[in-house]
Amino acid sequence: MVASCFLRKCLTALAGLLLLSFESLAASQIEVTVENFLRVLTGRIPPSTPRSKRLLSDDRSNILIYMTGHGGNGFLKFQDSEEITNIELADAFEQMWQKRRYNELLFIIDTCQGASMYERFYSPNIMALASSQVGEDSLSHQPDPAIGVHLMDRYTFYVLEFLEEINPASQTNMNDLFQVCPKSLCVSTPGHRTDLFQRDPKNVLITDFFGSVRKVEITTETIRLQPDLGNMESRYKKEWMDEELMEPLKYAEQLPVAQIIHQKPKLKDWHPPGGFILGLWALIIMVFFKTYGIKHMKFIF
C-alpha cells in the first residue's frame, strides 16, 4: 500500500533525513556540512547518533536525494563555505551500494551546470536528473516583491507544480517527470541519466520514490505480547535489594554547604557608567569653547 507521503511532506522528510535535520540534516546550520552529509549516506556515524539523524535504509529501500544551491562544473556549495564534488558523491553512492543501503536511488539536482554532478556516477540502480547541462546556468523563478529576492528556482518550481497533481494511485512514470520543464520554461536545458538504472524509466512510477511503501510480513508463529510477570517481579525484587545494600549518602556529601558559605565573592570588573562618559565629553567640549571659541572650529573640522 502506498502511503500519502507526497510533495512537501516528502521533500520535508527528505531534507530532515539527508541534510541532518534539515529537522535533523537542518535542526542546526552547523550540522549541514559535506562531511555530515556523506556520513549519513554511508552510515559512518557514531553509535550515539539518534535515529532521527540516521538513514535507516537497507537493500529494499528506494532513496530520493534532492539537492539545490549554488554550484558549478563538478561541485555544489554547502552554505557558501565548502563544496561537495561529483567524485565524492559518486564514491559515497558506491559505498551505499556495497553496504546494501539502497535498492534504487533517484538523484535530482537543481544548480548551475547540474549535469556535471552525475557524470561520475558508476554504481548500479541510480537514475539522475539535473536542471541544466554543463556550461549552462540554472535560473530562478519570479521574485517576491515583498522581500525583493527569488524564493525558488525555475526547475524546482515546475517539478513541484507537476508533483502536486500526483496521488497515491497515480500511474505517472519517470518519462513524464523528464518532460516537466522544457527549455522554453526553464531557459536552461534539463538533463537526465538512466544508463545505470536497470529498469525502463517508462515502467518506473513516480510513486516508487515520491511515496512510501509499507511491506508486511505474515508469520504463523505465536508472539507473546504480555510480559512475563514472574520474571519482572524477581527483577524488581533484586533491584530493590541492591538499593537497600547501597550506603546512603549523607546530606553534607550531596551538597557541600560549608564550602559554599566560605567562598569569597568574586570581584566584578569595574566599568564606568554610560552617563559618566557622556558627562565627561560634555565637560571637554565646554572647556574647549570656553578657551578657544567657535571661531577656531574651522581649524578642527
PDB file of N, CA and C in Angstrom, residues 58-154:
ATOM      1  N   ASP A  58      17.892  -0.089   3.773  1.00  0.00           N
ATOM      2  CA  ASP A  58      18.509  -1.388   3.519  1.00  0.00           C
ATOM      3  C   ASP A  58      18.417  -1.684   2.025  1.00  0.00           C
ATOM      4  N   ASP A  59      18.643  -2.935   1.650  1.00  0.00           N
ATOM      5  CA  ASP A  59      18.677  -3.279   0.231  1.00  0.00           C
ATOM      6  C   ASP A  59      17.294  -3.319  -0.412  1.00  0.00           C
ATOM      7  N   ARG A  60      16.242  -2.983   0.345  1.00  0.00           N
ATOM      8  CA  ARG A  60      14.898  -2.892  -0.225  1.00  0.00           C
ATOM      9  C   ARG A  60      14.392  -1.455  -0.274  1.00  0.00           C
ATOM     10  N   SER A  61      15.250  -0.512   0.058  1.00  0.00           N
ATOM     11  CA  SER A  61      14.834   0.891   0.171  1.00  0.00           C
ATOM     12  C   SER A  61      15.068   1.638  -1.138  1.00  0.00           C
ATOM     13  N   ASN A  62      14.086   2.429  -1.524  1.00  0.00           N
ATOM     14  CA  ASN A  62      14.228   3.370  -2.636  1.00  0.00           C
ATOM     15  C   ASN A  62      14.542   4.738  -2.048  1.00  0.00           C
ATOM     16  N   ILE A  63      15.666   5.304  -2.428  1.00  0.00           N
ATOM     17  CA  ILE A  63      16.153   6.548  -1.833  1.00  0.00           C
ATOM     18  C   ILE A  63      15.994   7.705  -2.824  1.00  0.00           C
ATOM     19  N   LEU A  64      15.467   8.817  -2.346  1.00  0.00           N
ATOM     20  CA  LEU A  64      15.368  10.055  -3.122  1.00  0.00           C
ATOM     21  C   LEU A  64      16.319  11.075  -2.520  1.00  0.00           C
ATOM     22  N   ILE A  65      17.241  11.579  -3.307  1.00  0.00           N
ATOM     23  CA  ILE A  65      18.173  12.622  -2.870  1.00  0.00           C
ATOM     24  C   ILE A  65      17.970  13.847  -3.744  1.00  0.00           C
ATOM     25  N   TYR A  66      17.544  14.937  -3.139  1.00  0.00           N
ATOM     26  CA  TYR A  66      17.269  16.182  -3.859  1.00  0.00           C
ATOM     27  C   TYR A  66      18.222  17.249  -3.341  1.00  0.00           C
ATOM     28  N   MET A  67      18.997  17.844  -4.229  1.00  0.00           N
ATOM     29  CA  MET A  67      19.974  18.857  -3.841  1.00  0.00           C
ATOM     30  C   MET A  67      19.763  20.118  -4.665  1.00  0.00           C
ATOM     31  N   THR A  68      19.919  21.261  -4.027  1.00  0.00           N
ATOM     32  CA  THR A  68      19.788  22.531  -4.729  1.00  0.00           C
ATOM     33  C   THR A  68      20.682  23.559  -4.059  1.00  0.00           C
ATOM     34  N   GLY A  69      21.144  24.524  -4.818  1.00  0.00           N
ATOM     35  CA  GLY A  69      22.027  25.560  -4.291  1.00  0.00           C
ATOM     36  C   GLY A  69      22.949  26.079  -5.377  1.00  0.00           C
ATOM     37  N   HIS A  70      23.951  26.842  -4.962  1.00  0.00           N
ATOM     38  CA  HIS A  70      24.927  27.374  -5.912  1.00  0.00           C
ATOM     39  C   HIS A  70      25.949  26.298  -6.250  1.00  0.00           C
ATOM     40  N   GLY A  71      26.267  26.191  -7.511  1.00  0.00           N
ATOM     41  CA  GLY A  71      27.233  25.177  -7.930  1.00  0.00           C
ATOM     42  C   GLY A  71      27.905  25.565  -9.231  1.00  0.00           C
ATOM     43  N   GLY A  72      28.720  24.652  -9.730  1.00  0.00           N
ATOM     44  CA  GLY A  72      29.438  24.862 -10.974  1.00  0.00           C
ATOM     45  C   GLY A  72      29.793  23.533 -11.601  1.00  0.00           C
ATOM     46  N   ASN A  73      30.807  23.523 -12.416  1.00  0.00           N
ATOM     47  CA  ASN A  73      31.204  22.313 -13.135  1.00  0.00           C
ATOM     48  C   ASN A  73      31.851  21.312 -12.170  1.00  0.00           C
ATOM     49  N   GLY A  74      31.058  20.353 -11.717  1.00  0.00           N
ATOM     50  CA  GLY A  74      31.581  19.286 -10.871  1.00  0.00           C
ATOM     51  C   GLY A  74      31.523  19.540  -9.386  1.00  0.00           C
ATOM     52  N   PHE A  75      30.801  20.572  -8.933  1.00  0.00           N
ATOM     53  CA  PHE A  75      30.725  20.818  -7.488  1.00  0.00           C
ATOM     54  C   PHE A  75      29.416  21.515  -7.134  1.00  0.00           C
ATOM     55  N   LEU A  76      29.038  21.380  -5.849  1.00  0.00           N
ATOM     56  CA  LEU A  76      27.872  22.064  -5.284  1.00  0.00           C
ATOM     57  C   LEU A  76      28.296  22.657  -3.953  1.00  0.00           C
ATOM     58  N   LYS A  77      27.932  23.897  -3.721  1.00  0.00           N
ATOM     59  CA  LYS A  77      28.316  24.575  -2.482  1.00  0.00           C
ATOM     60  C   LYS A  77      27.389  24.199  -1.328  1.00  0.00           C
ATOM     61  N   PHE A  78      27.984  24.128  -0.133  1.00  0.00           N
ATOM     62  CA  PHE A  78      27.233  23.972   1.104  1.00  0.00           C
ATOM     63  C   PHE A  78      27.416  25.245   1.919  1.00  0.00           C
ATOM     64  N   GLN A  79      26.361  26.050   2.036  1.00  0.00           N
ATOM     65  CA  GLN A  79      26.359  27.275   2.835  1.00  0.00           C
ATOM     66  C   GLN A  79      27.480  28.246   2.440  1.00  0.00           C
ATOM     67  N   ASP A  80      27.901  28.209   1.180  1.00  0.00           N
ATOM     68  CA  ASP A  80      28.930  29.123   0.671  1.00  0.00           C
ATOM     69  C   ASP A  80      30.253  29.019   1.426  1.00  0.00           C
ATOM     70  N   SER A  81      30.463  27.917   2.162  1.00  0.00           N
ATOM     71  CA  SER A  81      31.700  27.786   2.925  1.00  0.00           C
ATOM     72  C   SER A  81      32.517  26.566   2.506  1.00  0.00           C
ATOM     73  N   GLU A  82      31.887  25.561   1.905  1.00  0.00           N
ATOM     74  CA  GLU A  82      32.597  24.376   1.440  1.00  0.00           C
ATOM     75  C   GLU A  82      31.841  23.773   0.261  1.00  0.00           C
ATOM     76  N   GLU A  83      32.441  22.795  -0.381  1.00  0.00           N
ATOM     77  CA  GLU A  83      31.865  22.224  -1.597  1.00  0.00           C
ATOM     78  C   GLU A  83      31.902  20.709  -1.536  1.00  0.00           C
ATOM     79  N   ILE A  84      30.943  20.084  -2.206  1.00  0.00           N
ATOM     80  CA  ILE A  84      30.979  18.647  -2.441  1.00  0.00           C
ATOM     81  C   ILE A  84      31.180  18.443  -3.944  1.00  0.00           C
ATOM     82  N   THR A  85      32.075  17.555  -4.309  1.00  0.00           N
ATOM     83  CA  THR A  85      32.388  17.334  -5.718  1.00  0.00           C
ATOM     84  C   THR A  85      31.614  16.129  -6.245  1.00  0.00           C
ATOM     85  N   ASN A  86      31.560  16.024  -7.570  1.00  0.00           N
ATOM     86  CA  ASN A  86      30.867  14.893  -8.177  1.00  0.00           C
ATOM     87  C   ASN A  86      31.586  13.577  -7.894  1.00  0.00           C
ATOM     88  N   ILE A  87      32.897  13.619  -7.685  1.00  0.00           N
ATOM     89  CA  ILE A  87      33.647  12.399  -7.365  1.00  0.00           C
ATOM     90  C   ILE A  87      33.309  11.916  -5.964  1.00  0.00           C
ATOM     91  N   GLU A  88      33.247  12.840  -5.003  1.00  0.00           N
ATOM     92  CA  GLU A  88      32.887  12.475  -3.631  1.00  0.00           C
ATOM     93  C   GLU A  88      31.487  11.878  -3.578  1.00  0.00           C
ATOM     94  N   LEU A  89      30.575  12.470  -4.336  1.00  0.00           N
ATOM     95  CA  LEU A  89      29.205  11.981  -4.346  1.00  0.00           C
ATOM     96  C   LEU A  89      29.127  10.598  -4.983  1.00  0.00           C
ATOM     97  N   ALA A  90      29.838  10.392  -6.081  1.00  0.00           N
ATOM     98  CA  ALA A  90      29.839   9.093  -6.755  1.00  0.00           C
ATOM     99  C   ALA A  90      30.414   8.008  -5.850  1.00  0.00           C
ATOM    100  N   ASP A  91      31.491   8.307  -5.144  1.00  0.00           N
ATOM    101  CA  ASP A  91      32.090   7.322  -4.241  1.00  0.00           C
ATOM    102  C   ASP A  91      31.174   7.012  -3.062  1.00  0.00           C
ATOM    103  N   ALA A  92      30.443   8.026  -2.573  1.00  0.00           N
ATOM    104  CA  ALA A  92      29.501   7.791  -1.474  1.00  0.00           C
ATOM    105  C   ALA A  92      28.374   6.854  -1.916  1.00  0.00           C
ATOM    106  N   PHE A  93      27.871   7.038  -3.143  1.00  0.00           N
ATOM    107  CA  PHE A  93      26.821   6.151  -3.652  1.00  0.00           C
ATOM    108  C   PHE A  93      27.351   4.728  -3.833  1.00  0.00           C
ATOM    109  N   GLU A  94      28.604   4.592  -4.232  1.00  0.00           N
ATOM    110  CA  GLU A  94      29.184   3.259  -4.371  1.00  0.00           C
ATOM    111  C   GLU A  94      29.293   2.567  -3.007  1.00  0.00           C
ATOM    112  N   GLN A  95      29.671   3.322  -1.972  1.00  0.00           N
ATOM    113  CA  GLN A  95      29.708   2.750  -0.630  1.00  0.00           C
ATOM    114  C   GLN A  95      28.318   2.316  -0.189  1.00  0.00           C
ATOM    115  N   MET A  96      27.315   3.125  -0.515  1.00  0.00           N
ATOM    116  CA  MET A  96      25.940   2.752  -0.166  1.00  0.00           C
ATOM    117  C   MET A  96      25.548   1.443  -0.853  1.00  0.00           C
ATOM    118  N   TRP A  97      25.946   1.294  -2.110  1.00  0.00           N
ATOM    119  CA  TRP A  97      25.603   0.073  -2.844  1.00  0.00           C
ATOM    120  C   TRP A  97      26.330  -1.142  -2.254  1.00  0.00           C
ATOM    121  N   GLN A  98      27.603  -0.973  -1.942  1.00  0.00           N
ATOM    122  CA  GLN A  98      28.377  -2.069  -1.376  1.00  0.00           C
ATOM    123  C   GLN A  98      27.841  -2.483  -0.003  1.00  0.00           C
ATOM    124  N   LYS A  99      27.338  -1.532   0.743  1.00  0.00           N
ATOM    125  CA  LYS A  99      26.796  -1.820   2.078  1.00  0.00           C
ATOM    126  C   LYS A  99      25.315  -2.191   2.040  1.00  0.00           C
ATOM    127  N   ARG A 100      24.765  -2.307   0.839  1.00  0.00           N
ATOM    128  CA  ARG A 100      23.351  -2.678   0.667  1.00  0.00           C
ATOM    129  C   ARG A 100      22.429  -1.691   1.391  1.00  0.00           C
ATOM    130  N   ARG A 101      22.686  -0.410   1.157  1.00  0.00           N
ATOM    131  CA  ARG A 101      21.895   0.635   1.803  1.00  0.00           C
ATOM    132  C   ARG A 101      20.801   1.201   0.893  1.00  0.00           C
ATOM    133  N   TYR A 102      20.690   0.692  -0.322  1.00  0.00           N
ATOM    134  CA  TYR A 102      19.579   1.111  -1.172  1.00  0.00           C
ATOM    135  C   TYR A 102      19.285   0.041  -2.212  1.00  0.00           C
ATOM    136  N   ASN A 103      18.058   0.072  -2.697  1.00  0.00           N
ATOM    137  CA  ASN A 103      17.650  -0.784  -3.809  1.00  0.00           C
ATOM    138  C   ASN A 103      17.731   0.010  -5.112  1.00  0.00           C
ATOM    139  N   GLU A 104      17.058   1.155  -5.130  1.00  0.00           N
ATOM    140  CA  GLU A 104      17.121   2.086  -6.256  1.00  0.00           C
ATOM    141  C   GLU A 104      17.275   3.491  -5.698  1.00  0.00           C
ATOM    142  N   LEU A 105      17.962   4.332  -6.456  1.00  0.00           N
ATOM    143  CA  LEU A 105      18.245   5.688  -5.978  1.00  0.00           C
ATOM    144  C   LEU A 105      17.898   6.689  -7.071  1.00  0.00           C
ATOM    145  N   LEU A 106      17.110   7.685  -6.706  1.00  0.00           N
ATOM    146  CA  LEU A 106      16.769   8.778  -7.613  1.00  0.00           C
ATOM    147  C   LEU A 106      17.476  10.041  -7.126  1.00  0.00           C
ATOM    148  N   PHE A 107      18.326  10.589  -7.981  1.00  0.00           N
ATOM    149  CA  PHE A 107      19.111  11.779  -7.648  1.00  0.00           C
ATOM    150  C   PHE A 107      18.627  12.949  -8.499  1.00  0.00           C
ATOM    151  N   ILE A 108      18.207  14.034  -7.845  1.00  0.00           N
ATOM    152  CA  ILE A 108      17.741  15.239  -8.536  1.00  0.00           C
ATOM    153  C   ILE A 108      18.555  16.413  -8.021  1.00  0.00           C
ATOM    154  N   ILE A 109      19.077  17.223  -8.940  1.00  0.00           N
ATOM    155  CA  ILE A 109      19.869  18.384  -8.533  1.00  0.00           C
ATOM    156  C   ILE A 109      19.464  19.597  -9.351  1.00  0.00           C
ATOM    157  N   ASP A 110      19.286  20.712  -8.667  1.00  0.00           N
ATOM    158  CA  ASP A 110      18.920  21.975  -9.290  1.00  0.00           C
ATOM    159  C   ASP A 110      20.016  22.986  -8.984  1.00  0.00           C
ATOM    160  N   THR A 111      20.952  23.149  -9.900  1.00  0.00           N
ATOM    161  CA  THR A 111      22.062  24.072  -9.732  1.00  0.00           C
ATOM    162  C   THR A 111      22.657  24.373 -11.107  1.00  0.00           C
ATOM    163  N   CYS A 112      23.497  25.352 -11.178  1.00  0.00           N
ATOM    164  CA  CYS A 112      24.176  25.661 -12.437  1.00  0.00           C
ATOM    165  C   CYS A 112      25.079  24.490 -12.840  1.00  0.00           C
ATOM    166  N   GLN A 113      25.052  24.144 -14.117  1.00  0.00           N
ATOM    167  CA  GLN A 113      25.838  23.036 -14.664  1.00  0.00           C
ATOM    168  C   GLN A 113      25.555  21.735 -13.894  1.00  0.00           C
ATOM    169  N   GLY A 114      24.284  21.533 -13.582  1.00  0.00           N
ATOM    170  CA  GLY A 114      23.894  20.402 -12.732  1.00  0.00           C
ATOM    171  C   GLY A 114      24.250  19.045 -13.314  1.00  0.00           C
ATOM    172  N   ALA A 115      24.238  18.899 -14.637  1.00  0.00           N
ATOM    173  CA  ALA A 115      24.523  17.601 -15.254  1.00  0.00           C
ATOM    174  C   ALA A 115      25.929  17.113 -14.934  1.00  0.00           C
ATOM    175  N   SER A 116      26.827  18.033 -14.583  1.00  0.00           N
ATOM    176  CA  SER A 116      28.195  17.616 -14.255  1.00  0.00           C
ATOM    177  C   SER A 116      28.255  16.820 -12.956  1.00  0.00           C
ATOM    178  N   MET A 117      27.236  16.947 -12.115  1.00  0.00           N
ATOM    179  CA  MET A 117      27.260  16.258 -10.826  1.00  0.00           C
ATOM    180  C   MET A 117      26.966  14.767 -10.955  1.00  0.00           C
ATOM    181  N   TYR A 118      26.319  14.344 -12.064  1.00  0.00           N
ATOM    182  CA  TYR A 118      26.059  12.902 -12.192  1.00  0.00           C
ATOM    183  C   TYR A 118      26.943  12.243 -13.265  1.00  0.00           C
ATOM    184  N   GLU A 119      27.876  12.984 -13.835  1.00  0.00           N
ATOM    185  CA  GLU A 119      28.738  12.411 -14.860  1.00  0.00           C
ATOM    186  C   GLU A 119      29.645  11.304 -14.326  1.00  0.00           C
ATOM    187  N   ARG A 120      30.047  11.387 -13.051  1.00  0.00           N
ATOM    188  CA  ARG A 120      30.996  10.431 -12.484  1.00  0.00           C
ATOM    189  C   ARG A 120      30.316   9.246 -11.793  1.00  0.00           C
ATOM    190  N   PHE A 121      28.998   9.181 -11.792  1.00  0.00           N
ATOM    191  CA  PHE A 121      28.321   8.056 -11.137  1.00  0.00           C
ATOM    192  C   PHE A 121      28.681   6.749 -11.839  1.00  0.00           C
ATOM    193  N   TYR A 122      28.902   5.691 -11.059  1.00  0.00           N
ATOM    194  CA  TYR A 122      29.227   4.391 -11.649  1.00  0.00           C
ATOM    195  C   TYR A 122      28.557   3.229 -10.923  1.00  0.00           C
ATOM    196  N   SER A 123      27.730   3.523  -9.935  1.00  0.00           N
ATOM    197  CA  SER A 123      27.044   2.471  -9.176  1.00  0.00           C
ATOM    198  C   SER A 123      25.728   2.110  -9.851  1.00  0.00           C
ATOM    199  N   PRO A 124      25.276   0.863  -9.721  1.00  0.00           N
ATOM    200  CA  PRO A 124      24.039   0.435 -10.381  1.00  0.00           C
ATOM    201  C   PRO A 124      22.793   0.997  -9.704  1.00  0.00           C
ATOM    202  N   ASN A 125      21.699   0.974 -10.465  1.00  0.00           N
ATOM    203  CA  ASN A 125      20.367   1.338  -9.972  1.00  0.00           C
ATOM    204  C   ASN A 125      20.285   2.805  -9.539  1.00  0.00           C
ATOM    205  N   ILE A 126      20.943   3.677 -10.261  1.00  0.00           N
ATOM    206  CA  ILE A 126      20.856   5.117  -9.998  1.00  0.00           C
ATOM    207  C   ILE A 126      20.265   5.809 -11.214  1.00  0.00           C
ATOM    208  N   MET A 127      19.227   6.591 -10.976  1.00  0.00           N
ATOM    209  CA  MET A 127      18.642   7.457 -12.002  1.00  0.00           C
ATOM    210  C   MET A 127      18.874   8.899 -11.568  1.00  0.00           C
ATOM    211  N   ALA A 128      19.350   9.743 -12.484  1.00  0.00           N
ATOM    212  CA  ALA A 128      19.727  11.108 -12.120  1.00  0.00           C
ATOM    213  C   ALA A 128      19.057  12.125 -13.031  1.00  0.00           C
ATOM    214  N   LEU A 129      18.645  13.248 -12.448  1.00  0.00           N
ATOM    215  CA  LEU A 129      18.063  14.370 -13.186  1.00  0.00           C
ATOM    216  C   LEU A 129      18.771  15.645 -12.771  1.00  0.00           C
ATOM    217  N   ALA A 130      18.916  16.566 -13.716  1.00  0.00           N
ATOM    218  CA  ALA A 130      19.573  17.845 -13.440  1.00  0.00           C
ATOM    219  C   ALA A 130      18.821  18.963 -14.145  1.00  0.00           C
ATOM    220  N   SER A 131      18.938  20.164 -13.593  1.00  0.00           N
ATOM    221  CA  SER A 131      18.207  21.311 -14.138  1.00  0.00           C
ATOM    222  C   SER A 131      18.921  21.972 -15.301  1.00  0.00           C
ATOM    223  N   SER A 132      20.205  21.652 -15.527  1.00  0.00           N
ATOM    224  CA  SER A 132      20.955  22.336 -16.586  1.00  0.00           C
ATOM    225  C   SER A 132      22.109  21.457 -17.048  1.00  0.00           C
ATOM    226  N   GLN A 133      22.552  21.708 -18.267  1.00  0.00           N
ATOM    227  CA  GLN A 133      23.688  20.992 -18.831  1.00  0.00           C
ATOM    228  C   GLN A 133      24.990  21.692 -18.442  1.00  0.00           C
ATOM    229  N   VAL A 134      26.108  21.028 -18.716  1.00  0.00           N
ATOM    230  CA  VAL A 134      27.421  21.622 -18.445  1.00  0.00           C
ATOM    231  C   VAL A 134      27.572  22.884 -19.297  1.00  0.00           C
ATOM    232  N   GLY A 135      27.981  23.967 -18.675  1.00  0.00           N
ATOM    233  CA  GLY A 135      28.139  25.241 -19.366  1.00  0.00           C
ATOM    234  C   GLY A 135      26.916  26.127 -19.306  1.00  0.00           C
ATOM    235  N   GLU A 136      25.813  25.653 -18.695  1.00  0.00           N
ATOM    236  CA  GLU A 136      24.582  26.437 -18.598  1.00  0.00           C
ATOM    237  C   GLU A 136      24.316  26.844 -17.151  1.00  0.00           C
ATOM    238  N   ASP A 137      23.664  27.986 -16.995  1.00  0.00           N
ATOM    239  CA  ASP A 137      23.209  28.435 -15.679  1.00  0.00           C
ATOM    240  C   ASP A 137      21.798  27.924 -15.428  1.00  0.00           C
ATOM    241  N   SER A 138      21.504  27.684 -14.169  1.00  0.00           N
ATOM    242  CA  SER A 138      20.146  27.319 -13.760  1.00  0.00           C
ATOM    243  C   SER A 138      19.513  28.555 -13.132  1.00  0.00           C
ATOM    244  N   LEU A 139      18.399  29.012 -13.684  1.00  0.00           N
ATOM    245  CA  LEU A 139      17.862  30.329 -13.332  1.00  0.00           C
ATOM    246  C   LEU A 139      16.740  30.246 -12.301  1.00  0.00           C
ATOM    247  N   SER A 140      16.509  31.377 -11.648  1.00  0.00           N
ATOM    248  CA  SER A 140      15.479  31.472 -10.621  1.00  0.00           C
ATOM    249  C   SER A 140      14.133  31.817 -11.238  1.00  0.00           C
ATOM    250  N   HIS A 141      13.078  31.595 -10.431  1.00  0.00           N
ATOM    251  CA  HIS A 141      11.721  31.940 -10.856  1.00  0.00           C
ATOM    252  C   HIS A 141      11.441  33.381 -10.442  1.00  0.00           C
ATOM    253  N   GLN A 142      10.155  33.803 -10.566  1.00  0.00           N
ATOM    254  CA  GLN A 142       9.832  35.198 -10.315  1.00  0.00           C
ATOM    255  C   GLN A 142      10.141  35.578  -8.866  1.00  0.00           C
ATOM    256  N   PRO A 143      10.565  36.841  -8.637  1.00  0.00           N
ATOM    257  CA  PRO A 143      10.910  37.272  -7.276  1.00  0.00           C
ATOM    258  C   PRO A 143       9.665  37.609  -6.463  1.00  0.00           C
ATOM    259  N   ASP A 144       9.845  37.651  -5.162  1.00  0.00           N
ATOM    260  CA  ASP A 144       8.787  38.105  -4.261  1.00  0.00           C
ATOM    261  C   ASP A 144       8.983  39.607  -4.042  1.00  0.00           C
ATOM    262  N   PRO A 145       8.038  40.432  -4.485  1.00  0.00           N
ATOM    263  CA  PRO A 145       8.232  41.884  -4.349  1.00  0.00           C
ATOM    264  C   PRO A 145       8.277  42.349  -2.905  1.00  0.00           C
ATOM    265  N   ALA A 146       7.730  41.559  -1.993  1.00  0.00           N
ATOM    266  CA  ALA A 146       7.703  41.981  -0.582  1.00  0.00           C
ATOM    267  C   ALA A 146       9.091  42.003   0.021  1.00  0.00           C
ATOM    268  N   ILE A 147       9.926  41.041  -0.342  1.00  0.00           N
ATOM    269  CA  ILE A 147      11.268  40.979   0.238  1.00  0.00           C
ATOM    270  C   ILE A 147      12.359  41.182  -0.799  1.00  0.00           C
ATOM    271  N   GLY A 148      11.993  41.200  -2.079  1.00  0.00           N
ATOM    272  CA  GLY A 148      12.942  41.559  -3.123  1.00  0.00           C
ATOM    273  C   GLY A 148      13.925  40.487  -3.523  1.00  0.00           C
ATOM    274  N   VAL A 149      13.625  39.219  -3.248  1.00  0.00           N
ATOM    275  CA  VAL A 149      14.509  38.134  -3.662  1.00  0.00           C
ATOM    276  C   VAL A 149      13.688  37.013  -4.296  1.00  0.00           C
ATOM    277  N   HIS A 150      14.378  36.142  -5.026  1.00  0.00           N
ATOM    278  CA  HIS A 150      13.724  34.979  -5.606  1.00  0.00           C
ATOM    279  C   HIS A 150      13.602  33.888  -4.544  1.00  0.00           C
ATOM    280  N   LEU A 151      12.444  33.273  -4.465  1.00  0.00           N
ATOM    281  CA  LEU A 151      12.189  32.268  -3.439  1.00  0.00           C
ATOM    282  C   LEU A 151      12.381  30.848  -3.951  1.00  0.00           C
ATOM    283  N   MET A 152      12.447  30.650  -5.272  1.00  0.00           N
ATOM    284  CA  MET A 152      12.526  29.296  -5.810  1.00  0.00           C
ATOM    285  C   MET A 152      13.172  29.333  -7.184  1.00  0.00           C
ATOM    286  N   ASP A 153      13.863  28.255  -7.510  1.00  0.00           N
ATOM    287  CA  ASP A 153      14.442  28.128  -8.845  1.00  0.00           C
ATOM    288  C   ASP A 153      13.388  27.642  -9.832  1.00  0.00           C
ATOM    289  N   ARG A 154      13.602  27.900 -11.098  1.00  0.00           N
ATOM    290  CA  ARG A 154      12.600  27.582 -12.117  1.00  0.00           C
ATOM    291  C   ARG A 154      12.362  26.069 -12.201  1.00  0.00           C
TER     292      ARG A 154
END
